[in-house]
Amino acid sequence: MSTLKFEEGRLLQVLVAPIVSEKATLVAEKSNTVTFKVLQNATKPEIKAAVELMFKVDVKGVSVVNTKGKTKRFGKSVGRRDNVRKAYVTLKEGQELNLSGEAA
């Protein structure tokens, strides 16, 4: 496990929420990968350290996707959804992450 020189308080804030969707479930079953919504300014090493710290697992790699927020209309007013940064965290062989007990 590689916990580099990051403050623990910052690492606890990096992971915003696990993403539970059809695509995330397919990816998880196929390649032992977990999907998280992360802070907009989170780096890959920070995300890796945060997952290893919080879940006590070994991380093989981290891929990141930035999704621009869509413009939506609510009657007359025009609003905008937030930009989302998703992290696909691949775990090493034999590692498993149990999210069911976390967010109830």
XYZ file of C-alpha atoms in Angstrom:
104
model
C 0.000 0.000 0.000
C 1.320 3.417 -0.939
C 0.155 6.233 1.274
C 2.222 9.076 -0.117
C 2.606 12.473 1.509
C -1.039 13.602 1.514
C -2.887 15.003 4.519
C -5.371 12.498 5.885
C -8.108 15.142 6.173
C -7.839 15.917 2.457
C -7.902 12.203 1.530
C -11.113 11.675 3.476
C -12.779 14.395 1.354
C -11.482 13.267 -2.072
C -14.057 10.487 -2.570
C -17.493 12.120 -2.739
C -19.706 9.079 -3.390
C -19.675 5.659 -5.039
C -21.424 5.624 -8.424
C -24.031 2.882 -8.686
C -25.255 2.597 -12.272
C -25.693 -0.054 -14.896
C -22.379 0.826 -16.551
C -20.515 0.940 -13.227
C -21.868 -2.506 -12.306
C -20.854 -3.992 -15.678
C -17.333 -2.580 -15.362
C -17.083 -3.841 -11.779
C -18.024 -7.404 -12.752
C -15.779 -7.474 -15.819
C -12.539 -5.938 -14.574
C -12.613 -5.658 -10.744
C -13.081 -1.884 -10.968
C -15.006 0.419 -8.634
C -16.419 3.787 -9.730
C -16.424 6.884 -7.519
C -17.535 10.474 -7.863
C -14.512 12.536 -6.763
C -13.614 16.169 -6.147
C -13.075 18.298 -9.264
C -9.416 18.978 -8.368
C -8.494 15.474 -7.151
C -5.380 13.918 -8.710
C -4.887 10.244 -9.562
C -2.280 9.673 -6.804
C -4.634 11.317 -4.279
C -7.543 9.114 -5.368
C -5.377 5.994 -5.121
C -4.150 6.932 -1.637
C -7.700 7.765 -0.498
C -9.138 4.414 -1.627
C -6.252 2.500 -0.025
C -6.628 4.457 3.219
C -10.418 4.163 3.512
C -10.971 0.597 2.295
C -7.604 -1.090 3.116
C -7.174 -2.545 -0.398
C -4.379 -2.501 -2.997
C -5.076 -0.320 -6.039
C -3.698 -1.349 -9.428
C -4.618 1.821 -11.338
C -6.872 4.866 -11.541
C -8.591 6.258 -14.643
C -10.388 9.591 -14.515
C -13.243 10.999 -16.642
C -14.438 14.610 -16.582
C -18.093 15.072 -17.573
C -19.381 18.555 -18.341
C -22.675 19.506 -16.680
C -25.669 19.785 -18.962
C -27.774 22.931 -19.286
C -31.329 22.221 -18.165
C -34.485 24.347 -18.166
C -36.868 24.632 -15.252
C -39.861 26.474 -16.718
C -38.613 29.934 -17.658
C -35.312 29.785 -15.820
C -32.259 28.048 -17.224
C -30.098 26.054 -14.819
C -26.953 24.022 -15.151
C -25.950 20.699 -13.668
C -22.594 20.476 -11.947
C -19.506 19.173 -13.707
C -18.676 15.648 -12.512
C -15.285 13.970 -12.187
C -15.496 10.165 -12.101
C -12.690 7.864 -11.040
C -12.538 4.245 -12.194
C -10.349 2.524 -9.593
C -8.970 -0.867 -10.655
C -8.103 -3.186 -7.771
C -5.318 -5.767 -7.779
C -6.117 -9.467 -8.189
C -7.893 -10.995 -5.198
C -8.855 -7.605 -3.754
C -12.509 -6.849 -3.096
C -14.390 -3.728 -2.025
C -17.683 -4.033 -0.141
C -19.744 -0.866 -0.506
C -23.059 -2.318 0.684
C -22.354 -1.704 4.387
C -21.084 1.863 3.875
C -23.950 3.949 2.491
C -27.208 2.759 3.995
